[in-house]
Amino acid sequence: MNDFIDVGLDDVPELELVPEGERTLRCTGAEMDVSNAGNDMLVLRLEDAQNEMTEVLRHYLVLPAEGDDQRTEIRKKQSLRDACLAFGVDFSGGFSADEFIGKQADVIISHDEDPEYGPSANVQRFVTEA
């Protein structure tokens, strides 16, 4: 393999943040992972369905865990339910991460500014009828 790299880098466009407000996102990847705190979580890779020149979002849905208080357990279950409803994933008998891939959902996007990582777009909530 040659170690000389000749790729045109002079006019590389910047990817934009997904705009704030209501947007339709497409799930292009979904997998189970473990949080830094040791909790199981579903990680969704989401792209703006209207603009391919935007950054990819990762949305983390932490599963209920032993030791969660009742309020925390309910919030985690609500988040999972809302994601399933928004993406049209049937959760009546359980579901797998793969069932989200290729589906679209309407979401509310917000922007944050982190001093270390800079600006980011985040899923504030899923738009559902629940």
Tab-separated table of N, CA, C and O in Angstrom:
chain	number	residue	atom	x	y	z
A	1	MET	N	0.841	-1.177	0.000
A	1	MET	CA	0.000	0.000	0.000
A	1	MET	C	0.884	1.238	0.000
A	1	MET	O	1.846	1.324	0.741
A	2	ASN	N	0.509	2.202	-0.786
A	2	ASN	CA	1.248	3.445	-0.905
A	2	ASN	C	0.888	4.367	0.270
A	2	ASN	O	-0.272	4.486	0.644
A	3	ASP	N	1.869	5.034	0.873
A	3	ASP	CA	1.586	5.914	2.009
A	3	ASP	C	1.417	7.371	1.595
A	3	ASP	O	1.261	8.238	2.441
A	4	PHE	N	1.418	7.649	0.290
A	4	PHE	CA	1.202	9.005	-0.197
A	4	PHE	C	-0.295	9.209	-0.425
A	4	PHE	O	-0.940	8.448	-1.129
A	5	ILE	N	-0.845	10.230	0.196
A	5	ILE	CA	-2.283	10.490	0.091
A	5	ILE	C	-2.486	11.734	-0.755
A	5	ILE	O	-2.005	12.816	-0.416
A	6	ASP	N	-3.206	11.578	-1.845
A	6	ASP	CA	-3.494	12.691	-2.739
A	6	ASP	C	-5.000	12.773	-2.926
A	6	ASP	O	-5.570	12.218	-3.847
A	7	VAL	N	-5.633	13.448	-1.969
A	7	VAL	CA	-7.083	13.635	-1.989
A	7	VAL	C	-7.343	15.132	-1.943
A	7	VAL	O	-6.797	15.823	-1.080
A	8	GLY	N	-8.169	15.638	-2.848
A	8	GLY	CA	-8.464	17.069	-2.876
A	8	GLY	C	-9.158	17.521	-1.601
A	8	GLY	O	-10.290	17.133	-1.332
A	9	LEU	N	-8.483	18.325	-0.798
A	9	LEU	CA	-9.029	18.781	0.477
A	9	LEU	C	-9.228	20.294	0.535
A	9	LEU	O	-9.587	20.829	1.584
A	10	ASP	N	-9.023	20.982	-0.593
A	10	ASP	CA	-9.122	22.432	-0.595
A	10	ASP	C	-10.550	22.949	-0.432
A	10	ASP	O	-10.781	23.947	0.236
A	11	ASP	N	-11.518	22.283	-1.021
A	11	ASP	CA	-12.896	22.786	-1.030
A	11	ASP	C	-13.866	21.809	-0.384
A	11	ASP	O	-14.949	21.542	-0.908
A	12	VAL	N	-13.506	21.281	0.760
A	12	VAL	CA	-14.378	20.342	1.455
A	12	VAL	C	-15.476	21.128	2.173
A	12	VAL	O	-15.182	21.997	2.993
A	13	PRO	N	-16.755	20.843	1.861
A	13	PRO	CA	-17.829	21.592	2.523
A	13	PRO	C	-17.988	21.156	3.983
A	13	PRO	O	-17.633	20.035	4.352
A	14	GLU	N	-18.506	22.059	4.806
A	14	GLU	CA	-18.797	21.740	6.198
A	14	GLU	C	-20.187	21.121	6.277
A	14	GLU	O	-21.112	21.569	5.593
A	15	LEU	N	-20.335	20.096	7.087
A	15	LEU	CA	-21.660	19.554	7.348
A	15	LEU	C	-22.359	20.475	8.344
A	15	LEU	O	-21.734	21.002	9.264
A	16	GLU	N	-23.651	20.667	8.165
A	16	GLU	CA	-24.438	21.536	9.025
A	16	GLU	C	-25.078	20.725	10.146
A	16	GLU	O	-25.221	19.511	10.041
A	17	LEU	N	-25.486	21.408	11.192
A	17	LEU	CA	-26.305	20.765	12.208
A	17	LEU	C	-27.710	20.600	11.651
A	17	LEU	O	-28.174	21.435	10.869
A	18	VAL	N	-28.388	19.543	12.057
A	18	VAL	CA	-29.801	19.420	11.721
A	18	VAL	C	-30.497	20.643	12.331
A	18	VAL	O	-30.266	20.959	13.495
A	19	PRO	N	-31.295	21.367	11.553
A	19	PRO	CA	-31.929	22.582	12.077
A	19	PRO	C	-32.833	22.315	13.278
A	19	PRO	O	-33.404	21.237	13.408
A	20	GLU	N	-32.952	23.321	14.139
A	20	GLU	CA	-33.843	23.222	15.282
A	20	GLU	C	-35.294	23.179	14.817
A	20	GLU	O	-35.623	23.642	13.735
A	21	GLY	N	-36.144	22.612	15.667
A	21	GLY	CA	-37.573	22.535	15.362
A	21	GLY	C	-37.959	21.124	14.962
A	21	GLY	O	-37.216	20.163	15.168
A	22	GLU	N	-39.128	20.996	14.365
A	22	GLU	CA	-39.611	19.672	13.966
A	22	GLU	C	-38.957	19.249	12.660
A	22	GLU	O	-38.941	20.003	11.692
A	23	ARG	N	-38.402	18.043	12.652
A	23	ARG	CA	-37.727	17.481	11.481
A	23	ARG	C	-38.099	16.011	11.353
A	23	ARG	O	-38.453	15.367	12.331
A	24	THR	N	-37.955	15.494	10.157
A	24	THR	CA	-38.110	14.067	9.928
A	24	THR	C	-36.712	13.461	9.840
A	24	THR	O	-35.890	13.910	9.030
A	25	LEU	N	-36.451	12.486	10.698
A	25	LEU	CA	-35.157	11.811	10.707
A	25	LEU	C	-35.336	10.360	10.289
A	25	LEU	O	-36.351	9.733	10.583
A	26	ARG	N	-34.319	9.837	9.626
A	26	ARG	CA	-34.291	8.444	9.188
A	26	ARG	C	-33.266	7.706	10.042
A	26	ARG	O	-32.151	8.199	10.253
A	27	CYS	N	-33.632	6.535	10.503
A	27	CYS	CA	-32.709	5.721	11.293
A	27	CYS	C	-31.854	4.889	10.341
A	27	CYS	O	-32.377	4.080	9.575
A	28	THR	N	-30.555	5.110	10.365
A	28	THR	CA	-29.642	4.384	9.486
A	28	THR	C	-28.817	3.337	10.236
A	28	THR	O	-28.060	2.601	9.633
A	29	GLY	N	-28.982	3.304	11.551
A	29	GLY	CA	-28.277	2.304	12.343
A	29	GLY	C	-28.846	2.261	13.750
A	29	GLY	O	-29.325	3.271	14.265
A	30	ALA	N	-28.820	1.085	14.343
A	30	ALA	CA	-29.310	0.919	15.707
A	30	ALA	C	-28.578	-0.261	16.324
A	30	ALA	O	-28.405	-1.291	15.685
A	31	GLU	N	-28.139	-0.064	17.560
A	31	GLU	CA	-27.420	-1.142	18.233
A	31	GLU	C	-27.540	-0.993	19.733
A	31	GLU	O	-27.805	0.093	20.250
A	32	MET	N	-27.342	-2.087	20.410
A	32	MET	CA	-27.311	-2.070	21.864
A	32	MET	C	-25.885	-1.775	22.297
A	32	MET	O	-24.925	-2.197	21.662
A	33	ASP	N	-25.755	-1.023	23.389
A	33	ASP	CA	-24.444	-0.669	23.942
A	33	ASP	C	-24.602	-0.558	25.454
A	33	ASP	O	-25.693	-0.745	25.989
A	34	VAL	N	-23.520	-0.239	26.120
A	34	VAL	CA	-23.535	-0.062	27.566
A	34	VAL	C	-23.012	1.334	27.872
A	34	VAL	O	-21.972	1.740	27.340
A	35	SER	N	-23.737	2.072	28.718
A	35	SER	CA	-23.331	3.430	29.073
A	35	SER	C	-22.115	3.405	29.984
A	35	SER	O	-21.738	2.355	30.513
A	36	ASN	N	-21.508	4.566	30.181
A	36	ASN	CA	-20.374	4.671	31.103
A	36	ASN	C	-20.755	4.248	32.514
A	36	ASN	O	-19.906	3.799	33.285
A	37	ALA	N	-22.030	4.387	32.855
A	37	ALA	CA	-22.511	3.994	34.183
A	37	ALA	C	-22.831	2.501	34.257
A	37	ALA	O	-23.227	2.015	35.312
A	38	GLY	N	-22.680	1.792	33.137
A	38	GLY	CA	-22.925	0.354	33.127
A	38	GLY	C	-24.346	-0.048	32.794
A	38	GLY	O	-24.725	-1.207	32.976
A	39	ASN	N	-25.146	0.889	32.277
A	39	ASN	CA	-26.536	0.592	31.931
A	39	ASN	C	-26.673	0.226	30.464
A	39	ASN	O	-26.049	0.853	29.602
A	40	ASP	N	-27.521	-0.760	30.174
A	40	ASP	CA	-27.816	-1.105	28.789
A	40	ASP	C	-28.558	0.042	28.132
A	40	ASP	O	-29.407	0.696	28.759
A	41	MET	N	-28.232	0.289	26.861
A	41	MET	CA	-28.922	1.354	26.137
A	41	MET	C	-29.023	1.016	24.659
A	41	MET	O	-28.196	0.282	24.108
A	42	LEU	N	-30.050	1.551	24.038
A	42	LEU	CA	-30.264	1.459	22.610
A	42	LEU	C	-29.722	2.739	21.996
A	42	LEU	O	-30.097	3.841	22.421
A	43	VAL	N	-28.836	2.621	21.022
A	43	VAL	CA	-28.245	3.780	20.362
A	43	VAL	C	-28.774	3.829	18.931
A	43	VAL	O	-28.579	2.889	18.159
A	44	LEU	N	-29.446	4.933	18.604
A	44	LEU	CA	-29.983	5.127	17.258
A	44	LEU	C	-29.110	6.112	16.501
A	44	LEU	O	-28.758	7.171	17.015
A	45	ARG	N	-28.762	5.761	15.285
A	45	ARG	CA	-28.028	6.657	14.381
A	45	ARG	C	-29.066	7.270	13.459
A	45	ARG	O	-29.752	6.547	12.726
A	46	LEU	N	-29.187	8.608	13.505
A	46	LEU	CA	-30.267	9.304	12.812
A	46	LEU	C	-29.725	10.343	11.848
A	46	LEU	O	-28.802	11.080	12.182
A	47	GLU	N	-30.339	10.402	10.666
A	47	GLU	CA	-29.951	11.370	9.650
A	47	GLU	C	-31.162	12.179	9.229
A	47	GLU	O	-32.285	11.657	9.194
A	48	ASP	N	-30.947	13.437	8.883
A	48	ASP	CA	-32.015	14.317	8.411
A	48	ASP	C	-32.515	13.774	7.066
A	48	ASP	O	-31.746	13.662	6.108
A	49	ALA	N	-33.789	13.443	7.006
A	49	ALA	CA	-34.351	12.868	5.783
A	49	ALA	C	-34.450	13.896	4.649
A	49	ALA	O	-34.546	13.518	3.490
A	50	GLN	N	-34.409	15.205	4.988
A	50	GLN	CA	-34.535	16.241	3.956
A	50	GLN	C	-33.200	16.807	3.491
A	50	GLN	O	-33.155	17.507	2.489
A	51	ASN	N	-32.113	16.539	4.215
A	51	ASN	CA	-30.848	17.174	3.868
A	51	ASN	C	-29.684	16.244	4.228
A	51	ASN	O	-29.340	16.098	5.397
A	52	GLU	N	-29.070	15.677	3.219
A	52	GLU	CA	-27.969	14.743	3.473
A	52	GLU	C	-26.657	15.438	3.856
A	52	GLU	O	-25.690	14.788	4.225
A	53	MET	N	-26.620	16.756	3.801
A	53	MET	CA	-25.407	17.503	4.149
A	53	MET	C	-25.413	17.962	5.609
A	53	MET	O	-24.816	18.972	5.960
A	54	THR	N	-26.104	17.218	6.470
A	54	THR	CA	-26.135	17.530	7.890
A	54	THR	C	-25.400	16.447	8.667
A	54	THR	O	-25.229	15.322	8.189
A	55	GLU	N	-24.981	16.817	9.856
A	55	GLU	CA	-24.309	15.872	10.745
A	55	GLU	C	-25.253	14.736	11.113
A	55	GLU	O	-26.464	14.923	11.195
A	56	VAL	N	-24.698	13.581	11.374
A	56	VAL	CA	-25.457	12.435	11.868
A	56	VAL	C	-25.653	12.609	13.372
A	56	VAL	O	-24.735	13.011	14.085
A	57	LEU	N	-26.855	12.319	13.858
A	57	LEU	CA	-27.137	12.382	15.288
A	57	LEU	C	-27.091	10.974	15.865
A	57	LEU	O	-27.478	10.007	15.202
A	58	ARG	N	-26.652	10.883	17.088
A	58	ARG	CA	-26.767	9.638	17.836
A	58	ARG	C	-27.690	9.931	19.009
A	58	ARG	O	-27.479	10.885	19.753
A	59	HIS	N	-28.716	9.100	19.138
A	59	HIS	CA	-29.682	9.280	20.226
A	59	HIS	C	-29.624	8.047	21.118
A	59	HIS	O	-29.704	6.919	20.632
A	60	TYR	N	-29.480	8.282	22.420
A	60	TYR	CA	-29.274	7.208	23.391
A	60	TYR	C	-30.533	7.014	24.219
A	60	TYR	O	-31.031	7.957	24.832
A	61	LEU	N	-31.038	5.782	24.239
A	61	LEU	CA	-32.201	5.429	25.035
A	61	LEU	C	-31.757	4.386	26.064
A	61	LEU	O	-31.489	3.240	25.720
A	62	VAL	N	-31.668	4.819	27.314
A	62	VAL	CA	-31.191	3.939	28.388
A	62	VAL	C	-32.345	3.073	28.855
A	62	VAL	O	-33.457	3.563	29.111
A	63	LEU	N	-32.102	1.774	28.968
A	63	LEU	CA	-33.120	0.836	29.413
A	63	LEU	C	-33.249	0.865	30.935
A	63	LEU	O	-32.282	1.174	31.628
A	64	PRO	N	-34.452	0.556	31.419
A	64	PRO	CA	-34.619	0.461	32.877
A	64	PRO	C	-33.634	-0.551	33.455
A	64	PRO	O	-33.305	-1.556	32.823
A	65	ALA	N	-33.177	-0.259	34.667
A	65	ALA	CA	-32.182	-1.118	35.310
A	65	ALA	C	-32.581	-1.386	36.753
A	65	ALA	O	-33.300	-0.589	37.376
A	66	GLU	N	-32.100	-2.489	37.250
A	66	GLU	CA	-32.323	-2.800	38.660
A	66	GLU	C	-31.744	-1.657	39.492
A	66	GLU	O	-30.656	-1.166	39.229
A	67	GLY	N	-32.494	-1.207	40.463
A	67	GLY	CA	-32.038	-0.108	41.296
A	67	GLY	C	-32.607	1.236	40.895
A	67	GLY	O	-32.471	2.209	41.631
A	68	ASP	N	-33.239	1.336	39.702
A	68	ASP	CA	-33.886	2.585	39.312
A	68	ASP	C	-35.058	2.851	40.255
A	68	ASP	O	-35.800	1.927	40.603
A	69	ASP	N	-35.240	4.112	40.638
A	69	ASP	CA	-36.449	4.433	41.394
A	69	ASP	C	-37.628	4.428	40.415
A	69	ASP	O	-37.446	4.396	39.199
A	70	GLN	N	-38.835	4.450	40.939
A	70	GLN	CA	-40.031	4.323	40.110
A	70	GLN	C	-40.116	5.421	39.048
A	70	GLN	O	-40.425	5.158	37.898
A	71	ARG	N	-39.830	6.650	39.420
A	71	ARG	CA	-39.907	7.768	38.473
A	71	ARG	C	-38.903	7.591	37.333
A	71	ARG	O	-39.225	7.813	36.161
A	72	THR	N	-37.677	7.202	37.647
A	72	THR	CA	-36.648	6.991	36.622
A	72	THR	C	-37.048	5.858	35.687
A	72	THR	O	-36.906	5.964	34.464
A	73	GLU	N	-37.558	4.769	36.254
A	73	GLU	CA	-38.005	3.638	35.427
A	73	GLU	C	-39.112	4.071	34.473
A	73	GLU	O	-39.093	3.730	33.288
A	74	ILE	N	-40.062	4.851	34.975
A	74	ILE	CA	-41.164	5.319	34.129
A	74	ILE	C	-40.641	6.211	33.015
A	74	ILE	O	-41.033	6.067	31.850
A	75	ARG	N	-39.745	7.139	33.315
A	75	ARG	CA	-39.182	8.028	32.279
A	75	ARG	C	-38.458	7.231	31.194
A	75	ARG	O	-38.588	7.529	30.003
A	76	LYS	N	-37.672	6.245	31.602
A	76	LYS	CA	-36.953	5.423	30.623
A	76	LYS	C	-37.926	4.650	29.737
A	76	LYS	O	-37.743	4.567	28.516
A	77	LYS	N	-38.978	4.096	30.343
A	77	LYS	CA	-39.969	3.351	29.564
A	77	LYS	C	-40.744	4.276	28.626
A	77	LYS	O	-41.037	3.906	27.485
A	78	GLN	N	-41.063	5.477	29.088
A	78	GLN	CA	-41.757	6.445	28.231
A	78	GLN	C	-40.898	6.796	27.012
A	78	GLN	O	-41.406	6.878	25.891
A	79	SER	N	-39.611	7.005	27.222
A	79	SER	CA	-38.704	7.341	26.115
A	79	SER	C	-38.643	6.211	25.095
A	79	SER	O	-38.696	6.457	23.880
A	80	LEU	N	-38.544	4.981	25.574
A	80	LEU	CA	-38.522	3.826	24.666
A	80	LEU	C	-39.843	3.704	23.917
A	80	LEU	O	-39.865	3.487	22.703
A	81	ARG	N	-40.957	3.837	24.643
A	81	ARG	CA	-42.276	3.751	24.016
A	81	ARG	C	-42.426	4.817	22.949
A	81	ARG	O	-42.870	4.545	21.829
A	82	ASP	N	-42.054	6.064	23.267
A	82	ASP	CA	-42.209	7.156	22.308
A	82	ASP	C	-41.356	6.931	21.060
A	82	ASP	O	-41.798	7.238	19.948
A	83	ALA	N	-40.154	6.412	21.222
A	83	ALA	CA	-39.311	6.109	20.059
A	83	ALA	C	-39.967	5.029	19.195
A	83	ALA	O	-40.015	5.154	17.966
A	84	CYS	N	-40.471	3.995	19.836
A	84	CYS	CA	-41.144	2.924	19.084
A	84	CYS	C	-42.356	3.463	18.335
A	84	CYS	O	-42.553	3.162	17.148
A	85	LEU	N	-43.186	4.250	19.012
A	85	LEU	CA	-44.370	4.816	18.362
A	85	LEU	C	-43.985	5.713	17.190
A	85	LEU	O	-44.578	5.633	16.109
A	86	ALA	N	-43.001	6.565	17.383
A	86	ALA	CA	-42.599	7.505	16.335
A	86	ALA	C	-42.051	6.783	15.108
A	86	ALA	O	-42.309	7.190	13.969
A	87	PHE	N	-41.299	5.702	15.323
A	87	PHE	CA	-40.708	4.962	14.203
A	87	PHE	C	-41.607	3.838	13.697
A	87	PHE	O	-41.252	3.144	12.751
A	88	GLY	N	-42.744	3.626	14.345
A	88	GLY	CA	-43.646	2.559	13.906
A	88	GLY	C	-43.135	1.175	14.233
A	88	GLY	O	-43.380	0.221	13.493
A	89	VAL	N	-42.436	1.037	15.354
A	89	VAL	CA	-41.918	-0.263	15.787
A	89	VAL	C	-42.915	-0.865	16.768
A	89	VAL	O	-43.237	-0.261	17.789
A	90	ASP	N	-43.414	-2.064	16.448
A	90	ASP	CA	-44.362	-2.759	17.316
A	90	ASP	C	-43.613	-3.289	18.535
A	90	ASP	O	-42.704	-4.099	18.404
A	91	PHE	N	-44.007	-2.825	19.710
A	91	PHE	CA	-43.332	-3.224	20.941
A	91	PHE	C	-44.180	-4.149	21.799
A	91	PHE	O	-43.802	-4.480	22.918
A	92	SER	N	-45.308	-4.619	21.256
A	92	SER	CA	-46.247	-5.403	22.059
A	92	SER	C	-45.654	-6.719	22.567
A	92	SER	O	-46.036	-7.179	23.633
A	93	GLY	N	-44.724	-7.303	21.827
A	93	GLY	CA	-44.098	-8.554	22.263
A	93	GLY	C	-42.599	-8.417	22.396
A	93	GLY	O	-41.872	-9.395	22.270
A	94	GLY	N	-42.122	-7.192	22.641
A	94	GLY	CA	-40.693	-6.924	22.650
A	94	GLY	C	-40.255	-6.530	21.250
A	94	GLY	O	-41.014	-6.651	20.292
A	95	PHE	N	-39.035	-6.062	21.115
A	95	PHE	CA	-38.543	-5.598	19.819
A	95	PHE	C	-37.022	-5.671	19.812
A	95	PHE	O	-36.392	-5.792	20.852
A	96	SER	N	-36.453	-5.587	18.618
A	96	SER	CA	-34.994	-5.577	18.493
A	96	SER	C	-34.548	-4.239	17.916
A	96	SER	O	-35.328	-3.528	17.277
A	97	ALA	N	-33.297	-3.912	18.130
A	97	ALA	CA	-32.733	-2.657	17.629
A	97	ALA	C	-32.877	-2.556	16.115
A	97	ALA	O	-33.173	-1.482	15.583
A	98	ASP	N	-32.709	-3.656	15.407
A	98	ASP	CA	-32.760	-3.651	13.945
A	98	ASP	C	-34.092	-3.174	13.381
A	98	ASP	O	-34.158	-2.726	12.242
A	99	GLU	N	-35.152	-3.253	14.162
A	99	GLU	CA	-36.469	-2.871	13.665
A	99	GLU	C	-36.588	-1.363	13.399
A	99	GLU	O	-37.499	-0.931	12.701
A	100	PHE	N	-35.674	-0.562	13.926
A	100	PHE	CA	-35.689	0.875	13.701
A	100	PHE	C	-35.037	1.258	12.368
A	100	PHE	O	-35.356	2.294	11.801
A	101	ILE	N	-34.124	0.426	11.894
A	101	ILE	CA	-33.306	0.773	10.723
A	101	ILE	C	-34.171	0.915	9.476
A	101	ILE	O	-35.000	0.062	9.174
A	102	GLY	N	-33.967	2.036	8.778
A	102	GLY	CA	-34.693	2.321	7.547
A	102	GLY	C	-36.004	3.054	7.748
A	102	GLY	O	-36.614	3.497	6.782
A	103	LYS	N	-36.433	3.191	8.992
A	103	LYS	CA	-37.702	3.873	9.269
A	103	LYS	C	-37.455	5.346	9.571
A	103	LYS	O	-36.357	5.739	9.937
A	104	GLN	N	-38.522	6.134	9.428
A	104	GLN	CA	-38.441	7.571	9.675
A	104	GLN	C	-39.367	7.956	10.821
A	104	GLN	O	-40.374	7.291	11.064
A	105	ALA	N	-39.007	9.036	11.502
A	105	ALA	CA	-39.818	9.559	12.594
A	105	ALA	C	-39.720	11.068	12.618
A	105	ALA	O	-38.697	11.646	12.251
A	106	ASP	N	-40.789	11.704	13.058
A	106	ASP	CA	-40.775	13.146	13.277
A	106	ASP	C	-40.296	13.403	14.695
A	106	ASP	O	-40.732	12.727	15.643
A	107	VAL	N	-39.376	14.350	14.828
A	107	VAL	CA	-38.773	14.669	16.124
A	107	VAL	C	-38.680	16.180	16.292
A	107	VAL	O	-38.765	16.920	15.320
A	108	ILE	N	-38.503	16.608	17.524
A	108	ILE	CA	-38.205	18.003	17.809
A	108	ILE	C	-36.715	18.075	18.106
A	108	ILE	O	-36.205	17.367	18.980
A	109	ILE	N	-35.996	18.923	17.365
A	109	ILE	CA	-34.543	19.074	17.498
A	109	ILE	C	-34.232	20.344	18.281
A	109	ILE	O	-34.829	21.392	18.055
A	110	SER	N	-33.277	20.238	19.194
A	110	SER	CA	-32.752	21.416	19.892
A	110	SER	C	-31.245	21.451	19.681
A	110	SER	O	-30.633	20.438	19.328
A	111	HIS	N	-30.648	22.617	19.884
A	111	HIS	CA	-29.194	22.778	19.755
A	111	HIS	C	-28.589	23.064	21.122
A	111	HIS	O	-29.198	23.744	21.944
A	112	ASP	N	-27.401	22.535	21.341
A	112	ASP	CA	-26.621	22.791	22.547
A	112	ASP	C	-25.226	23.227	22.140
A	112	ASP	O	-24.760	22.908	21.045
A	113	GLU	N	-24.549	23.895	23.041
A	113	GLU	CA	-23.149	24.303	22.821
A	113	GLU	C	-22.327	23.758	23.974
A	113	GLU	O	-22.566	24.084	25.132
A	114	ASP	N	-21.377	22.896	23.659
A	114	ASP	CA	-20.492	22.327	24.665
A	114	ASP	C	-19.130	22.987	24.528
A	114	ASP	O	-18.599	23.077	23.417
A	115	PRO	N	-18.532	23.466	25.637
A	115	PRO	CA	-17.238	24.157	25.545
A	115	PRO	C	-16.132	23.271	24.963
A	115	PRO	O	-15.232	23.762	24.301
A	116	GLU	N	-16.228	21.974	25.174
A	116	GLU	CA	-15.186	21.063	24.685
A	116	GLU	C	-15.458	20.561	23.273
A	116	GLU	O	-14.559	20.463	22.445
A	117	TYR	N	-16.734	20.228	22.987
A	117	TYR	CA	-17.063	19.596	21.707
A	117	TYR	C	-17.735	20.522	20.704
A	117	TYR	O	-17.935	20.155	19.553
A	118	GLY	N	-18.126	21.721	21.124
A	118	GLY	CA	-18.765	22.656	20.215
A	118	GLY	C	-20.264	22.435	20.112
A	118	GLY	O	-20.874	21.788	20.954
A	119	PRO	N	-20.864	22.950	19.045
A	119	PRO	CA	-22.321	22.870	18.900
A	119	PRO	C	-22.774	21.462	18.510
A	119	PRO	O	-22.049	20.724	17.842
A	120	SER	N	-23.994	21.123	18.953
A	120	SER	CA	-24.561	19.830	18.574
A	120	SER	C	-26.070	19.956	18.475
A	120	SER	O	-26.692	20.806	19.113
A	121	ALA	N	-26.647	19.104	17.648
A	121	ALA	CA	-28.096	18.991	17.527
A	121	ALA	C	-28.519	17.742	18.292
A	121	ALA	O	-27.826	16.717	18.264
A	122	ASN	N	-29.647	17.837	18.991
A	122	ASN	CA	-30.117	16.729	19.819
A	122	ASN	C	-31.602	16.506	19.621
A	122	ASN	O	-32.355	17.454	19.386
A	123	VAL	N	-32.013	15.253	19.764
A	123	VAL	CA	-33.434	14.948	19.758
A	123	VAL	C	-33.994	15.376	21.110
A	123	VAL	O	-33.631	14.809	22.143
A	124	GLN	N	-34.832	16.392	21.094
A	124	GLN	CA	-35.483	16.864	22.322
A	124	GLN	C	-36.602	15.914	22.711
A	124	GLN	O	-36.759	15.550	23.862
A	125	ARG	N	-37.397	15.521	21.695
A	125	ARG	CA	-38.445	14.534	21.933
A	125	ARG	C	-38.948	14.011	20.602
A	125	ARG	O	-38.781	14.633	19.558
A	126	PHE	N	-39.595	12.848	20.669
A	126	PHE	CA	-40.241	12.262	19.494
A	126	PHE	C	-41.660	12.804	19.397
A	126	PHE	O	-42.330	12.994	20.411
A	127	VAL	N	-42.121	13.041	18.188
A	127	VAL	CA	-43.482	13.489	17.963
A	127	VAL	C	-44.344	12.237	17.835
A	127	VAL	O	-44.182	11.463	16.893
A	128	THR	N	-45.201	12.040	18.814
A	128	THR	CA	-46.074	10.860	18.821
A	128	THR	C	-47.500	11.288	19.139
A	128	THR	O	-47.749	12.424	19.531
A	129	GLU	N	-48.391	10.343	19.014
A	129	GLU	CA	-49.782	10.605	19.367
A	129	GLU	C	-50.102	10.010	20.716
A	129	GLU	O	-51.257	9.989	21.124
A	130	ALA	N	-49.088	9.499	21.428
A	130	ALA	CA	-49.317	8.877	22.739
A	130	ALA	C	-49.505	9.925	23.810
A	130	ALA	O	-49.020	11.010	23.737
